[in-house]
Amino acid sequence: YRIVNRYHLLDFLTGLPFLLGLFYEDFKNLFIPVYFNCWSAKHILTLLLSDVYRVLRQEESQLSHKAFVLGSSVFCILFTSLCSIHHLQRIDDPWNLFTSLWFIVVTITTVGYGDYSPAMWPGQLYVIFMILISLYIIPKQLE
């Protein structure tokens, strides 16, 4: 059993700006990406459902468990991408939440209409990482 895993690291990274803001006045207005905690919640729910299915020992529940894990992974990808691109786009050309959701869904599903695109390099870099992470996470959940 590992003492530190990626979810502990994620909690630490999302809590670090808050802790710095408590002790240093310069960090009071630092952005805290708390929306990344939905991945920790997904992990906890997956572990909880795994334990429930293990106790019930039902074969039919394995399919519903995999469907839940896939659905929650897609939700977490959409939610974190929506919040991130909405935050990154507020600098140059602010998008509303629906426009951000539209862009994320069109990008992840590889439709790519081209009507919206991030204007600055941080948003473009984030979209590259989002696409690569989505291409890794979604097929892994389908195994």
Short mmCIF file of C-alpha atoms in Angstrom, two decimals:
data_model
loop_
_atom_site.label_atom_id
_atom_site.label_comp_id
_atom_site.label_asym_id
_atom_site.label_seq_id
_atom_site.Cartn_x
_atom_site.Cartn_y
_atom_site.Cartn_z
CA TYR A 1 0.00 0.00 0.00
CA ARG A 2 1.41 3.37 -0.98
CA ILE A 3 1.34 6.18 1.52
CA VAL A 4 1.30 8.91 -1.13
CA ASN A 5 -0.64 8.48 -4.34
CA ARG A 6 -1.70 10.83 -7.13
CA TYR A 7 -4.88 11.84 -5.30
CA HIS A 8 -2.92 12.96 -2.23
CA LEU A 9 -0.65 14.94 -4.55
CA LEU A 10 -3.70 16.48 -6.23
CA ASP A 11 -5.14 17.50 -2.85
CA PHE A 12 -1.81 19.00 -1.87
CA LEU A 13 -1.49 21.00 -5.11
CA THR A 14 -5.02 22.39 -4.87
CA GLY A 15 -4.56 23.27 -1.19
CA LEU A 16 -1.10 24.81 -1.53
CA PRO A 17 -2.28 28.22 -2.86
CA PHE A 18 -4.70 28.47 0.07
CA LEU A 19 -1.97 27.67 2.60
CA LEU A 20 0.41 30.18 1.02
CA GLY A 21 -2.33 32.81 1.18
CA LEU A 22 -2.71 32.25 4.91
CA PHE A 23 0.92 33.04 5.68
CA TYR A 24 2.01 35.42 2.92
CA GLU A 25 0.07 38.55 2.05
CA ASP A 26 1.28 38.51 -1.58
CA PHE A 27 -0.50 35.20 -2.21
CA LYS A 28 -3.94 36.31 -0.97
CA ASN A 29 -5.32 36.71 -4.50
CA LEU A 30 -3.77 33.53 -5.93
CA PHE A 31 -6.15 31.41 -8.00
CA ILE A 32 -7.10 28.12 -6.31
CA PRO A 33 -8.20 25.42 -8.80
CA VAL A 34 -10.48 23.56 -6.39
CA TYR A 35 -12.46 22.07 -9.27
CA PHE A 36 -9.67 19.49 -9.68
CA ASN A 37 -10.92 17.87 -6.46
CA CYS A 38 -13.69 16.21 -8.47
CA TRP A 39 -11.06 13.61 -9.46
CA SER A 40 -10.52 12.74 -5.81
CA ALA A 41 -14.28 12.46 -5.31
CA LYS A 42 -14.52 10.17 -8.35
CA HIS A 43 -11.76 7.97 -6.93
CA ILE A 44 -13.48 7.73 -3.55
CA LEU A 45 -16.83 6.86 -5.15
CA THR A 46 -15.16 4.21 -7.31
CA LEU A 47 -13.55 2.62 -4.26
CA LEU A 48 -16.85 2.73 -2.41
CA LEU A 49 -18.73 1.06 -5.24
CA SER A 50 -15.99 -1.56 -5.63
CA ASP A 51 -16.43 -2.50 -2.01
CA VAL A 52 -20.21 -2.65 -2.36
CA TYR A 53 -19.96 -4.86 -5.45
CA ARG A 54 -17.42 -7.11 -3.75
CA VAL A 55 -19.79 -7.62 -0.82
CA LEU A 56 -22.76 -8.29 -3.08
CA ARG A 57 -20.69 -10.54 -5.41
CA GLN A 58 -22.95 -9.90 -8.35
CA GLU A 59 -21.67 -10.41 -11.88
CA GLU A 60 -24.32 -8.10 -13.32
CA SER A 61 -23.05 -5.28 -11.16
CA GLN A 62 -19.60 -5.43 -12.81
CA LEU A 63 -21.02 -3.93 -15.99
CA SER A 64 -22.84 -1.20 -14.11
CA HIS A 65 -19.65 -0.53 -12.13
CA LYS A 66 -17.63 -0.11 -15.34
CA ALA A 67 -20.36 2.13 -16.77
CA PHE A 68 -20.27 4.27 -13.62
CA VAL A 69 -16.48 4.57 -13.76
CA LEU A 70 -16.59 5.54 -17.45
CA GLY A 71 -19.41 8.04 -16.91
CA SER A 72 -17.74 9.63 -13.91
CA SER A 73 -14.42 9.85 -15.80
CA VAL A 74 -16.10 11.60 -18.73
CA PHE A 75 -17.89 13.94 -16.31
CA CYS A 76 -14.60 14.79 -14.54
CA ILE A 77 -12.86 15.45 -17.86
CA LEU A 78 -15.70 17.72 -19.00
CA PHE A 79 -15.96 19.53 -15.66
CA THR A 80 -12.24 20.19 -15.16
CA SER A 81 -11.80 21.16 -18.81
CA LEU A 82 -14.80 23.47 -18.67
CA CYS A 83 -13.54 25.24 -15.56
CA SER A 84 -9.96 25.43 -16.81
CA ILE A 85 -10.70 26.81 -20.26
CA HIS A 86 -13.24 29.23 -18.81
CA HIS A 87 -10.58 30.47 -16.38
CA LEU A 88 -7.84 30.69 -19.02
CA GLN A 89 -10.04 32.51 -21.53
CA ARG A 90 -11.11 35.24 -19.12
CA ILE A 91 -7.88 37.15 -19.75
CA ASP A 92 -8.16 37.94 -23.46
CA ASP A 93 -11.64 37.17 -24.76
CA PRO A 94 -13.96 35.99 -21.96
CA TRP A 95 -16.29 33.12 -22.84
CA ASN A 96 -19.47 32.33 -20.98
CA LEU A 97 -19.91 28.85 -19.50
CA PHE A 98 -21.98 27.56 -22.40
CA THR A 99 -19.39 28.65 -24.96
CA SER A 100 -16.68 26.96 -22.89
CA LEU A 101 -18.77 23.77 -22.66
CA TRP A 102 -19.45 23.91 -26.41
CA PHE A 103 -15.75 24.23 -27.14
CA ILE A 104 -14.81 21.37 -24.79
CA VAL A 105 -17.42 18.93 -26.15
CA VAL A 106 -16.59 19.77 -29.78
CA THR A 107 -12.87 19.36 -29.07
CA ILE A 108 -13.06 16.11 -27.08
CA THR A 109 -15.38 14.47 -29.60
CA THR A 110 -12.90 15.49 -32.34
CA VAL A 111 -15.59 17.28 -34.35
CA GLY A 112 -13.67 20.57 -34.25
CA TYR A 113 -15.94 23.07 -35.99
CA GLY A 114 -13.35 25.82 -35.57
CA ASP A 115 -15.83 28.48 -34.49
CA TYR A 116 -14.08 28.92 -31.12
CA SER A 117 -10.45 28.49 -30.19
CA PRO A 118 -8.28 29.72 -27.33
CA ALA A 119 -6.61 33.00 -28.23
CA MET A 120 -3.59 32.90 -25.93
CA TRP A 121 -0.88 30.28 -25.50
CA PRO A 122 -1.84 29.10 -21.98
CA GLY A 123 -5.29 28.11 -23.25
CA GLN A 124 -3.83 26.47 -26.33
CA LEU A 125 -1.32 24.55 -24.23
CA TYR A 126 -4.08 23.43 -21.89
CA VAL A 127 -6.16 22.16 -24.82
CA ILE A 128 -3.20 20.08 -26.02
CA PHE A 129 -2.88 18.48 -22.58
CA MET A 130 -6.64 18.02 -22.31
CA ILE A 131 -6.78 16.15 -25.62
CA LEU A 132 -3.83 13.92 -24.71
CA ILE A 133 -5.21 13.15 -21.25
CA SER A 134 -8.67 12.41 -22.69
CA LEU A 135 -7.13 10.07 -25.26
CA TYR A 136 -5.43 8.22 -22.42
CA ILE A 137 -8.18 8.13 -19.77
CA ILE A 138 -11.29 7.24 -21.80
CA PRO A 139 -9.87 4.15 -23.59
CA LYS A 140 -8.32 2.98 -20.31
CA GLN A 141 -11.78 3.01 -18.71
CA LEU A 142 -13.14 0.89 -21.56
CA GLU A 143 -10.68 -1.97 -20.95
#
